[in-house]
Coordinates of C-alpha atoms in Angstrom, one line a residue:
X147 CA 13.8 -16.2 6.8
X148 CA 15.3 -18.6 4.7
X149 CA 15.0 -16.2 1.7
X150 CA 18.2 -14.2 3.2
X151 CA 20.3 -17.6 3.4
X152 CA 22.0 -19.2 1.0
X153 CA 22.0 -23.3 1.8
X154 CA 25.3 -23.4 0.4
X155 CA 26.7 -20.9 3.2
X156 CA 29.1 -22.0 5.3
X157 CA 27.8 -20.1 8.9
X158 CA 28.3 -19.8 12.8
X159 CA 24.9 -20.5 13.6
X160 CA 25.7 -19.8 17.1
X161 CA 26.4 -16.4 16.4
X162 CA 23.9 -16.1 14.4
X163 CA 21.2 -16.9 16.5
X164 CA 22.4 -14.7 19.5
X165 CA 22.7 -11.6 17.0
X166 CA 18.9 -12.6 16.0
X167 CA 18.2 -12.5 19.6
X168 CA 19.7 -9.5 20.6
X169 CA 17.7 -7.8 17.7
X170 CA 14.5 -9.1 19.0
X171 CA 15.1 -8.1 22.4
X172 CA 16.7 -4.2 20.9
X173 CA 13.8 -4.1 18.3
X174 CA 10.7 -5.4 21.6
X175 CA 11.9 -2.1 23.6
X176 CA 11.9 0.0 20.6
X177 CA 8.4 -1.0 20.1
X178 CA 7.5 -0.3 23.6
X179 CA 8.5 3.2 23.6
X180 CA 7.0 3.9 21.3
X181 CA 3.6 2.6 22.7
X182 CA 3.9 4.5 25.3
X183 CA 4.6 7.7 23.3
X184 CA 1.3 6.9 21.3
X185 CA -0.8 7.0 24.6
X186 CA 1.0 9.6 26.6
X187 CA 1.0 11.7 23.3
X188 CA -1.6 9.9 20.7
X189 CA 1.0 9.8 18.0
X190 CA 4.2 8.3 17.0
X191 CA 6.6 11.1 15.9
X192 CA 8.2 10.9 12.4
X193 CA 11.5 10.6 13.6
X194 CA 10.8 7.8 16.0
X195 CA 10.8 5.6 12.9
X196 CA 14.3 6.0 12.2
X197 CA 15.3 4.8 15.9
X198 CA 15.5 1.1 14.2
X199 CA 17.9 1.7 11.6
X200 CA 19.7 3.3 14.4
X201 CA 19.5 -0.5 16.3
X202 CA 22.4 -1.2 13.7
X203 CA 20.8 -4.3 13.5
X204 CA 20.2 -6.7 10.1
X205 CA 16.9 -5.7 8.7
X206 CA 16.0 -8.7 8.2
X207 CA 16.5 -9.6 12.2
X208 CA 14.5 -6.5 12.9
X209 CA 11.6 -7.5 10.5
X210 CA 11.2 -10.7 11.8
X211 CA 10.8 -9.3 15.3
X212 CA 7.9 -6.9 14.1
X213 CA 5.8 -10.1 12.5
X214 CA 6.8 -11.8 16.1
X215 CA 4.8 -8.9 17.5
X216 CA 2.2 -9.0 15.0
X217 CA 1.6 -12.7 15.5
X218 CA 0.7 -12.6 19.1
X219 CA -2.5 -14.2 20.3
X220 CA -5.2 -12.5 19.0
X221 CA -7.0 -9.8 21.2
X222 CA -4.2 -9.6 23.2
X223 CA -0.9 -6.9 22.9
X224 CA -3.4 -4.4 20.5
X225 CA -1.4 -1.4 21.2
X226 CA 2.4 -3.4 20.5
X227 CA 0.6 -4.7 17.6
X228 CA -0.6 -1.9 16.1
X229 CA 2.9 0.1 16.5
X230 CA 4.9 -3.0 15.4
X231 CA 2.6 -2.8 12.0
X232 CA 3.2 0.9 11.8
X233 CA 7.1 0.3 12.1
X234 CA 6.3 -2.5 9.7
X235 CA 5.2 -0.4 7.5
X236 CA 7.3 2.3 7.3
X237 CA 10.6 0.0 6.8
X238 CA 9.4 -1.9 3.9
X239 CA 8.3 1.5 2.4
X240 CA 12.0 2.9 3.3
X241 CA 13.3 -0.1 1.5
X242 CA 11.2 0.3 -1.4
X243 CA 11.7 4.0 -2.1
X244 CA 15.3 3.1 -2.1
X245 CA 14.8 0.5 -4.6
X246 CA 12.4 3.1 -6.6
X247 CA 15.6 6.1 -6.6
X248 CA 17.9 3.2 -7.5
X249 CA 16.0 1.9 -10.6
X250 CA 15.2 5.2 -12.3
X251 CA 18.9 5.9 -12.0
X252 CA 19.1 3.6 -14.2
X253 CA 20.1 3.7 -18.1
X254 CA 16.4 3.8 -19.2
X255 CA 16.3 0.8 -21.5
X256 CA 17.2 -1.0 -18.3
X257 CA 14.3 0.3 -16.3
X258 CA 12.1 -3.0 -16.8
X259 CA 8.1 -1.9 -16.8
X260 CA 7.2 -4.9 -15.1
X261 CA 10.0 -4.3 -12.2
X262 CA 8.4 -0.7 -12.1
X263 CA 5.0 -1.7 -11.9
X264 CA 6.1 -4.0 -8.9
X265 CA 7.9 -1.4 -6.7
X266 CA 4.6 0.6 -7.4
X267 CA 2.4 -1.8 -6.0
X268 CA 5.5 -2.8 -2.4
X269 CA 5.1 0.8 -2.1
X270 CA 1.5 1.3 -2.2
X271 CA 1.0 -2.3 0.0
X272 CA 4.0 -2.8 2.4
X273 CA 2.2 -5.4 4.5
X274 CA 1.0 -8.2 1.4
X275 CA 4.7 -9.1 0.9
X276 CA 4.4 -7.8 -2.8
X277 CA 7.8 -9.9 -4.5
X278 CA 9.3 -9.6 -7.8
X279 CA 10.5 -13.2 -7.9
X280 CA 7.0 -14.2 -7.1
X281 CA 5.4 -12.2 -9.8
X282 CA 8.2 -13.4 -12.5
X283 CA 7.2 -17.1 -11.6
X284 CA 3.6 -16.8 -11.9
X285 CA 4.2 -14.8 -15.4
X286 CA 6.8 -17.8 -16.3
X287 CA 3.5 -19.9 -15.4
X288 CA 1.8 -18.1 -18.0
X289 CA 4.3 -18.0 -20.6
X290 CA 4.5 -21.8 -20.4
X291 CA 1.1 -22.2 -21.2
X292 CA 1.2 -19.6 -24.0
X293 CA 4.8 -21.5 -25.8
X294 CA 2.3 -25.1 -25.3
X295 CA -0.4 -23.7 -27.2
X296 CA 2.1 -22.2 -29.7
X297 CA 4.1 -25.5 -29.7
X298 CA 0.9 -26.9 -31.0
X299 CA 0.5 -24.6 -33.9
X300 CA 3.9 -24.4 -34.6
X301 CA 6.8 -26.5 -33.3
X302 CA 9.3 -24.6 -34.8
X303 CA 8.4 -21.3 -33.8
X304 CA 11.6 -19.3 -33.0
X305 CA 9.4 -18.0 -29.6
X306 CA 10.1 -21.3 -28.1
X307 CA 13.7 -21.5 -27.6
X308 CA 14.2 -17.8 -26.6
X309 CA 15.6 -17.1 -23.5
X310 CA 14.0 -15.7 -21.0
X311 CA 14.9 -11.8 -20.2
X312 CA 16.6 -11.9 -23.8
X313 CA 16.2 -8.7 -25.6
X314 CA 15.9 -10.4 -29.0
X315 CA 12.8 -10.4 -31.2
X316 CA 11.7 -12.1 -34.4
X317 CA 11.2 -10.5 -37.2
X318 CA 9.2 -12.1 -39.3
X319 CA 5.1 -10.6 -38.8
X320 CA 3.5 -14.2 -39.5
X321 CA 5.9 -15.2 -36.9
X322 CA 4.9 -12.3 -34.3
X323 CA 1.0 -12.8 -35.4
X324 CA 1.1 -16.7 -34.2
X325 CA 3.0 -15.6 -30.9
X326 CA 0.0 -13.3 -30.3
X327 CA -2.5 -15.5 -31.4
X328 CA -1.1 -18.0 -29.0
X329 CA -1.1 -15.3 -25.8
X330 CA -4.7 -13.9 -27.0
X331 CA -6.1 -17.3 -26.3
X332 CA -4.2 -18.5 -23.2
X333 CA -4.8 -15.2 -21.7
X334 CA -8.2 -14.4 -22.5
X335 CA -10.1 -17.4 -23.3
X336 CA -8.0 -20.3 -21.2
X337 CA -7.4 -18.4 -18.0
X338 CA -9.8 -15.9 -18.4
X339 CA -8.2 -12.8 -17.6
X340 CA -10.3 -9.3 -18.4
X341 CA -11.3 -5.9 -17.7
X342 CA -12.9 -4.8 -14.8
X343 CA -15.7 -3.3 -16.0
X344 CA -17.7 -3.3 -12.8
X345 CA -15.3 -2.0 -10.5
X346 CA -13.1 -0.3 -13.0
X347 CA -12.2 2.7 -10.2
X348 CA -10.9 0.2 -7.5
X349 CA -7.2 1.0 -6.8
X350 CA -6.2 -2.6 -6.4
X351 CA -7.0 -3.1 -10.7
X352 CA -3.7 -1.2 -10.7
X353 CA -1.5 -3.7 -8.4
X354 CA 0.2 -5.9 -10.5
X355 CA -0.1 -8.7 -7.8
X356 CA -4.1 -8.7 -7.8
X357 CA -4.4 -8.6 -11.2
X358 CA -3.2 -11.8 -11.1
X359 CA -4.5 -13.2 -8.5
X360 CA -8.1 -12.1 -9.4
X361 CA -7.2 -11.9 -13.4
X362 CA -8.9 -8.5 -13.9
X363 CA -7.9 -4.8 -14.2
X364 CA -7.3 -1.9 -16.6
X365 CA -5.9 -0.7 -19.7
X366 CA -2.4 -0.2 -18.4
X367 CA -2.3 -2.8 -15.6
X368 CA -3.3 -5.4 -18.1
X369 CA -1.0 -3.8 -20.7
X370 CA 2.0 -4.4 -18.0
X371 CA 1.0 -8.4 -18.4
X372 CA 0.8 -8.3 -21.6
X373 CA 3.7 -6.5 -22.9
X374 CA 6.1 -8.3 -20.5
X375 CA 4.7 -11.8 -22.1
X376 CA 5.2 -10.6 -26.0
X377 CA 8.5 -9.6 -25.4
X378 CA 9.6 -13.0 -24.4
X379 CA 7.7 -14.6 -27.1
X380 CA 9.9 -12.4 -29.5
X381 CA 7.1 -9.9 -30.5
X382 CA 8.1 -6.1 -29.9
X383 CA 5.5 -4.0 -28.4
X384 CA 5.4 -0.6 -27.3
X385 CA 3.9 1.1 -24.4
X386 CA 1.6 3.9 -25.9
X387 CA 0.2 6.9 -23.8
X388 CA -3.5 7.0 -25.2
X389 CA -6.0 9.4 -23.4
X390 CA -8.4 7.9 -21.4
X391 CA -7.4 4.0 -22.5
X392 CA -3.9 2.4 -22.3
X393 CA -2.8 0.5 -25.0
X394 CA 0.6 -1.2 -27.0
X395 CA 1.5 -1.0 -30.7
X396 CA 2.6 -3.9 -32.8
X397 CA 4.9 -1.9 -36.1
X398 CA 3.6 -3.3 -39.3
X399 CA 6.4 -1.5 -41.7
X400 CA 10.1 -0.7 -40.9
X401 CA 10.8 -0.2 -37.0
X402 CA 10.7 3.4 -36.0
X403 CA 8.4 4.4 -38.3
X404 CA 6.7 7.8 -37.1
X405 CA 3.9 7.2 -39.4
X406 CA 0.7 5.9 -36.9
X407 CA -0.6 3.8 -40.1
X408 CA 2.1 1.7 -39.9
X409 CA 1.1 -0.2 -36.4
X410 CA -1.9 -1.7 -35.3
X411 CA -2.7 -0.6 -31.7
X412 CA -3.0 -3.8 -29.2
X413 CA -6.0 -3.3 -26.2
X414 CA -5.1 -5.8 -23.4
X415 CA -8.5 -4.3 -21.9
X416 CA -10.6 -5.9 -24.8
X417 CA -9.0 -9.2 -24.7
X418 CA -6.2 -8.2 -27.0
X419 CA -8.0 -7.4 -30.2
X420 CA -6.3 -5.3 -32.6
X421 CA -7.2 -1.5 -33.8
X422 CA -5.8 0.4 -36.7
X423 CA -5.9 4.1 -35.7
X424 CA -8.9 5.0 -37.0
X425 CA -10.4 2.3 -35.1
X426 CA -8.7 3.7 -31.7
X427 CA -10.2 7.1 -32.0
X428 CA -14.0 5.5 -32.4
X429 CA -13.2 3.3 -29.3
X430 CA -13.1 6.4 -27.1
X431 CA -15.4 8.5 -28.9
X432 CA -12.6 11.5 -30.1
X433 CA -10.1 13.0 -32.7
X434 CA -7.1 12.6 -31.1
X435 CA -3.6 13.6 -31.7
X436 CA -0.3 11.6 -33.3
X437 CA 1.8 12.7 -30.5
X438 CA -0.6 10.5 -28.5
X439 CA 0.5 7.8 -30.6
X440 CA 3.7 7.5 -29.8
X441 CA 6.1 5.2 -27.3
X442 CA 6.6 6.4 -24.1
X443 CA 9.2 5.7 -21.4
X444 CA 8.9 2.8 -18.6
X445 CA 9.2 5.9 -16.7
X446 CA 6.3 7.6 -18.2
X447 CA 3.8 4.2 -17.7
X448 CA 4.9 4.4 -14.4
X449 CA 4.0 7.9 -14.1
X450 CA 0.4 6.9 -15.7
X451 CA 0.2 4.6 -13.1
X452 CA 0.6 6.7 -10.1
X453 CA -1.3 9.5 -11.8
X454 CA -4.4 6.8 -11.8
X455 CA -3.5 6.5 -8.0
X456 CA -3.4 9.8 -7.4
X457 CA -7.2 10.6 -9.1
X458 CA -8.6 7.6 -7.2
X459 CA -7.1 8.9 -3.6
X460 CA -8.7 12.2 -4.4
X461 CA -11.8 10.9 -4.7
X462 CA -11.5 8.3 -1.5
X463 CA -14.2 9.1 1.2
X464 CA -14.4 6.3 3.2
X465 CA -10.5 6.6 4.6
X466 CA -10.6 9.4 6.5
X467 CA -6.6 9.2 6.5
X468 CA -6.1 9.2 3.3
X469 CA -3.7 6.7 2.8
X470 CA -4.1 6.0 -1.1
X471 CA -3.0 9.6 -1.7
X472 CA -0.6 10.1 0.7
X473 CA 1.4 7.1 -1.0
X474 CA 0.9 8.6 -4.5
X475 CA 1.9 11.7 -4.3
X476 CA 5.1 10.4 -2.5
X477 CA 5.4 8.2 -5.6
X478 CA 4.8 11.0 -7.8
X479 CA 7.7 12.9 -5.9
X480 CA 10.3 10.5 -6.4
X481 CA 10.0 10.6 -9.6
X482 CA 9.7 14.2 -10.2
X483 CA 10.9 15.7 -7.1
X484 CA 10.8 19.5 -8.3
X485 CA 6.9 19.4 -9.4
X486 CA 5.7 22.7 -6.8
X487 CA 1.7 21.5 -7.8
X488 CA 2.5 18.2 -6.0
X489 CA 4.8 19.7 -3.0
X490 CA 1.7 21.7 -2.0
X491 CA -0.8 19.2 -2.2
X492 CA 1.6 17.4 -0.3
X493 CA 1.4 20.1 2.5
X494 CA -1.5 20.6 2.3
X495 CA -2.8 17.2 3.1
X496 CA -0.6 16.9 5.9
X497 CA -1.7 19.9 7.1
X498 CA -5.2 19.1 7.3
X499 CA -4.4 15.3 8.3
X500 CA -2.9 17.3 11.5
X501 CA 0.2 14.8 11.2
X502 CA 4.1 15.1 10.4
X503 CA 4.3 19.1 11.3
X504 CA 7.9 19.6 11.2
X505 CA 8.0 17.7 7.8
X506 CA 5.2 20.2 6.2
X507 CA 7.3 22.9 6.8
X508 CA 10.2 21.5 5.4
X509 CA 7.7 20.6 2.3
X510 CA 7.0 24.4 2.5
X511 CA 10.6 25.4 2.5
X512 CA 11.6 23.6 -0.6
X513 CA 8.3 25.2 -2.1
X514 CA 9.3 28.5 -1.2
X515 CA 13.0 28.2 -2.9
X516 CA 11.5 26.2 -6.0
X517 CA 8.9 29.1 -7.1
X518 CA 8.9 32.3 -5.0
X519 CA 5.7 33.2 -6.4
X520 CA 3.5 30.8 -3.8
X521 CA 5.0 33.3 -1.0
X522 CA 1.2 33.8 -0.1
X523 CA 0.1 29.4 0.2
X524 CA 3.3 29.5 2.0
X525 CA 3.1 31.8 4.7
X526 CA -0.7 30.4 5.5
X527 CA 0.7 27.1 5.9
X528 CA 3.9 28.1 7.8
X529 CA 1.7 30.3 10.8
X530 CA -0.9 27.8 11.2
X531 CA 1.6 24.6 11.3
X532 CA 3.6 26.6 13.8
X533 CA 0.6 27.4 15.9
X534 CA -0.6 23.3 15.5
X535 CA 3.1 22.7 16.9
X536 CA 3.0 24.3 19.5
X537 CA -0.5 23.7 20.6
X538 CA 0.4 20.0 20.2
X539 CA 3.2 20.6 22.9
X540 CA 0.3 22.2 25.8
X541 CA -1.8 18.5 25.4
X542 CA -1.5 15.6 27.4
X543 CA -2.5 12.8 25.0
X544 CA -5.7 10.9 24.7
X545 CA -9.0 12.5 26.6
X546 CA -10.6 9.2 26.5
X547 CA -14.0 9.4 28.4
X548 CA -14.0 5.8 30.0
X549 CA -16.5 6.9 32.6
X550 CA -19.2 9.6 32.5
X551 CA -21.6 11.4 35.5
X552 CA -24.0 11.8 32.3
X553 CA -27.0 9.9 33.2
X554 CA -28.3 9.4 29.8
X555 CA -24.7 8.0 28.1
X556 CA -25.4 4.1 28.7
X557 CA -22.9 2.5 27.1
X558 CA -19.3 2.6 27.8
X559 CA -15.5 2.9 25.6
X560 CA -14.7 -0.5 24.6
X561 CA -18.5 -1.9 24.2
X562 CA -18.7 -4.5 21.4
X563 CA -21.9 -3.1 19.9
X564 CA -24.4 -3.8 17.2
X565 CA -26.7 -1.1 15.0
X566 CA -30.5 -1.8 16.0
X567 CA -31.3 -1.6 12.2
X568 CA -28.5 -2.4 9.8
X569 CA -27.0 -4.8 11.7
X570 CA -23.3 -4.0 11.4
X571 CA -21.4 -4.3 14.4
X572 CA -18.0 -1.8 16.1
X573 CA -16.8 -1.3 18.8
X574 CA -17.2 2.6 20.9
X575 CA -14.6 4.5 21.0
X576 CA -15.5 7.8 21.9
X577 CA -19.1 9.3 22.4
X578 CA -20.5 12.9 23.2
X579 CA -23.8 13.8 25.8
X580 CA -25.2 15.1 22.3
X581 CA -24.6 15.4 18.9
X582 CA -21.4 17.9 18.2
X583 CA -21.4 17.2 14.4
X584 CA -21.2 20.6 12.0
X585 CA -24.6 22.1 11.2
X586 CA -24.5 20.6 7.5
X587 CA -23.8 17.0 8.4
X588 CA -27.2 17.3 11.3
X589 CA -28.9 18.7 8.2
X590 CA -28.5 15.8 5.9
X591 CA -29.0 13.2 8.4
X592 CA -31.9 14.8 9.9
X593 CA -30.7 14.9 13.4
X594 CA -33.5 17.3 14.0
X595 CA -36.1 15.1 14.4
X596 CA -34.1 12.8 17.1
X597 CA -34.8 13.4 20.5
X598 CA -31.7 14.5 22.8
X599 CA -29.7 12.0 23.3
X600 CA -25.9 10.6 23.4
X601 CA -24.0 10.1 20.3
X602 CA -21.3 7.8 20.1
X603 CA -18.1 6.9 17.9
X604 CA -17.3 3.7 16.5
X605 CA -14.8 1.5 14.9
X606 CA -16.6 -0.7 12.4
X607 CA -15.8 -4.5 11.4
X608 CA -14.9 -2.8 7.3
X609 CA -12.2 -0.6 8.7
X610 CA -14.8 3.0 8.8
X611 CA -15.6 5.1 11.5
X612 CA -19.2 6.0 12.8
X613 CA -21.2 8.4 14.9
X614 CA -24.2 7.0 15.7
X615 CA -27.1 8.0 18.0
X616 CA -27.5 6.1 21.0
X617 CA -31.2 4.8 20.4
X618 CA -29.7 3.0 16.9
X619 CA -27.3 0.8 19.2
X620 CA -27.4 -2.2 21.4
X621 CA -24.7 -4.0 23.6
X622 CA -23.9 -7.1 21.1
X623 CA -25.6 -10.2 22.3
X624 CA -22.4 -12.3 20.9
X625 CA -19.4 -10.2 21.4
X626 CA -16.3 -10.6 19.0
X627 CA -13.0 -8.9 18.0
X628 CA -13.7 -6.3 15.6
X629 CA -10.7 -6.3 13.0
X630 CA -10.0 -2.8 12.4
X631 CA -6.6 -1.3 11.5
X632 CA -6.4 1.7 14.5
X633 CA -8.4 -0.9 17.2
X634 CA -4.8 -0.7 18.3
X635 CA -4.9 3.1 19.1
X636 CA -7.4 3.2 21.7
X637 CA -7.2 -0.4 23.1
X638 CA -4.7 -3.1 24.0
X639 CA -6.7 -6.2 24.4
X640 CA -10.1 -8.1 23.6
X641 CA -11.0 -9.9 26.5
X642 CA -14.2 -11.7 24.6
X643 CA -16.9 -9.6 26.3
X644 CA -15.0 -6.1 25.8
X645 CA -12.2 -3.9 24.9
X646 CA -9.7 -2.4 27.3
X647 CA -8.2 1.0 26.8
X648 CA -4.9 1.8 26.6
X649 CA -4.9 4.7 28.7
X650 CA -4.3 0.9 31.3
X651 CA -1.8 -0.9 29.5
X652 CA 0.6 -2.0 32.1
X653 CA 4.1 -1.0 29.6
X654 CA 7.5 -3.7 30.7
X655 CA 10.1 -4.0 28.6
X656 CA 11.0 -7.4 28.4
X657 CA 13.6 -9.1 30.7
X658 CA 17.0 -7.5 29.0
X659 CA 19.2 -11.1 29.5
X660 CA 22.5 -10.7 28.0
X661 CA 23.9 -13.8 25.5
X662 CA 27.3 -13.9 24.6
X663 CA 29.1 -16.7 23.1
X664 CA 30.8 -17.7 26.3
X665 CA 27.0 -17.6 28.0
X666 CA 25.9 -20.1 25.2
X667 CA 29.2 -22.8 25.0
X668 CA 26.7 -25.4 26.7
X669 CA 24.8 -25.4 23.9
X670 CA 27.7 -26.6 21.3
X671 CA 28.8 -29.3 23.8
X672 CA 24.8 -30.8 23.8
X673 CA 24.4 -34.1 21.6
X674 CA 23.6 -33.2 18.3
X675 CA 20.9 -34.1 15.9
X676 CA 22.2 -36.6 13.1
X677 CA 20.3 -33.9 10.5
X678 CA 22.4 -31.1 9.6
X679 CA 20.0 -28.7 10.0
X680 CA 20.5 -25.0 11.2

């Protein structure tokens, strides 16, 4: 925690520490409740996460409690675990949808792209500890390398001694064209940064952080890089909206010129090479446009951003939850809050995801008074969330089958298991005495030709689900923990051989002592450490 200190802070550490203790103890019951919710009622209600602000304890207190939790020994505390990363979660996602309102408040040539493209990517990955600072020091990194090379061509280039985060630029082009020359190179030929040409659909080409980390991704991810680098180099680049590749302009004539001719159009995608217009329109195969030509907004890269988000969580297949565009569109919504088409997507997925009930219907409400005219989506969604409500409140949690009379169901919830021909190994979580999958999906796979039997579900070791047919599995000669993110759902510890359910989880809340300064005096008179260390 020393991020939130300040060494030059004169505190009671004392005090301090009971307050961080009181938190932990505060923050360990809140997590407890709501373990128990998820197994009495297999879900944690949305408003349960707004029982920690509620602690009126310092965040940071509170989040150093939740990576306590998450730290414990592995295979043990599964179910604490998994709610303490789901609080986890949904705190630094609070935090950074405050920071997302805040910034596009925000006079807009204030709104820094690379800023934006940061609370994008905390948003999108909560638990990676995503930092700003982090991400300006390893693009300082790169901008040192960039003013050496440059150094070398020319040691009086006025690049060298501008300061960072100054919004000054040179104006000479010879100037501008050495500055590029030098960033080209470091860039693209020293460190080796590219497209992602192989995997140009995976979502994480669009977080700033692993771009850097594995020094590839796509037009506007690269661009991000790119056109934060220029601009403290002195060169003054422009973000430009261009169908189906991202790219920057470089003005060749008077600034502001509305005449395309008059820039050359930068692709951070191709290594940095420059295109005239012409040249941009072959690239992609298409007449297009000079409205597509033009500088856009930080706001509008960051909408180009989500929108690529957004396309890639539509297509997702392996996450059954959906996650990718659930974040999205709640991007997309901060920033244009009114947009119906969103809204009911919005619904709808929640809808179908059978999650958050009483917030699709206020979804459906703000729908109704934004356009009228989807009275008919509306009143679907309304009945059959109400019914899914109240349906919710007749069940009694988790129908786990831990035990069966079925003589032909041989393996049990909680086996470590392995698949007889493709060798993956999960753990069962569920099974049925025969396959209950729709009629398509026993089509496809055939099902036909299999003789009766058991089917069971499966968490996998990649983080997917399975149903596979009893006769394709086998008890796992050499049992291990299976790291997959809902193992915490249905079981609450490992014990090297098997998983237990939760439906057993023994729930204490720890022992509730009470520390007061007079409690801890003792501690002041002890003989103290000739460091002066907190």
């Amino acid at each position: 925690m020393k991020k939130y200190y300040n060494p030059l802070d004169s505190l009671d550490w004392l005090e301090e520490y009971i307050v961080r203790h009181s938190a932990g103890i505060a923050t360990h019951k809140h997590v407890v409740s709501l373990t128990k919710q998820l197994i009495l009622e297999h879900r944690i209600p949305c408003e349960s996460y707004n029982g920690l602000e509620a602690l009126g304890y310092p965040w940071h207190f509170v989040e150093d409690e939740l990576l306590y939790i998450m730290a414990a020994e592995n295979g043990k505390c599964l179910t604490l675990k998994y709610c303490a990363k789901k609080l986890l979660y949904y705190m630094r996602q609070e935090t950074t949808m405050c920071s997302l309102k805040q910034f596009f408040q925000r006079p807009e040539e204030e709104q820094n792209i690379l800023e934006g493209a940061v609370l994008i990517d905390q948003y999108c990955n909560p638990l990676d500890n995503v930092c700003l600072g982090n991400i300006q020091a390893q693009s300082e990194n790169i901008l040192s390398k960039v003013k050496a090379r440059l150094r070398t061509k020319n040691s009086r280039h006025p690049g060298l001694s501008l300061q960072t985060g100054r919004d000054s630029y040179i104006e000479d082009l010879d100037l501008q064209l050495q500055a590029l020359d030098a960033l080209n190179h470091v860039l693209f030929v020293e460190l080796m940064f590219k497209g992602n040409v192989t995997d140009f659909y995976n979502p994480l080409n669009s977080y700033i952080h692993q771009v850097l980390i594995t020094k590839t991704g796509i037009p506007i991810s690269l661009s991000v890089l790119y056109l934060n680098l220029a601009s403290h180099l002195g060169v003054p680049l422009e973000p430009v909206n261009f169908p189906h590749h991202f790219m920057l302009r470089w003005c060749q004539g008077s600034q502001g010129s509305t005449n395309i001719s008059d820039y050359l159009y930068v692709d951070a995608f191709g290594g940095g090479r420059r295109l005239t217009a012409k040249e941009c329109e072959c690239m992609i195969g298409q007449h297009v446009t000079e409205e597509f030509y033009a500088a856009v907004s930080t706001k509008e890269v960051m909408q180009r951003m989500v929108g690529n988000l957004l396309n890639l969580g539509k297509r997702e297949s392996k996450d059954r939850s959906f996650m990718l565009l659930r974040v999205s569109l709640e991007l997309y919504l901060v920033m244009y809050p009114d947009s119906v088409q969103h809204l009911l997507l919005q619904a709808r997925l929640y809808f179908h995801l059978g999650i958050w009930p009483e917030k699709v219907l206020d979804i459906l409400q703000n729908i109704q008074a934004l356009d009228p005219s989807q009275h008919g989506a509306v009143a679907y969604l309304v009945q059959h969330t109400l019914v899914h409500i109240e349906k919710r409140k007749e069940e009694n949690g988790l129908d786990l089958k831990l035990r069966s009379n079925e003589k032909q169901v041989l393996f049990s919830v909680g086996l470590v298991v392995r698949h007889k021909r493709y060798d993956y190994s999960g753990v069962i979580f569920g099974w049925d005495p025969f396959c209950m999958m729709p009629p398509d999906w026993i089509d496809n796979m055939d099902i036909h030709n299999l003789p009766d039997q058991p089917f069971y579900n499966v968490l996998l070791e990649d983080g997917s689900c399975s149903y596979v047919a009893q006769e394709n599995l086998e008890p796992h000669p050499c049992p291990k923990e299976i790291r997959h993110p809902d193992i915490g759902l249905y079981f609450t510890e490992f014990t090297g051989t098997y998983y237990i359910g939760n439906s057993n989880l023994q729930l204490q809340y720890p022992e509730d002592t009470e520390f007061t300064l007079s409690s801890l005096q003792t501690l002041s008179k002890q003989p103290q450490s000739s460091e002066n260390e907190p």
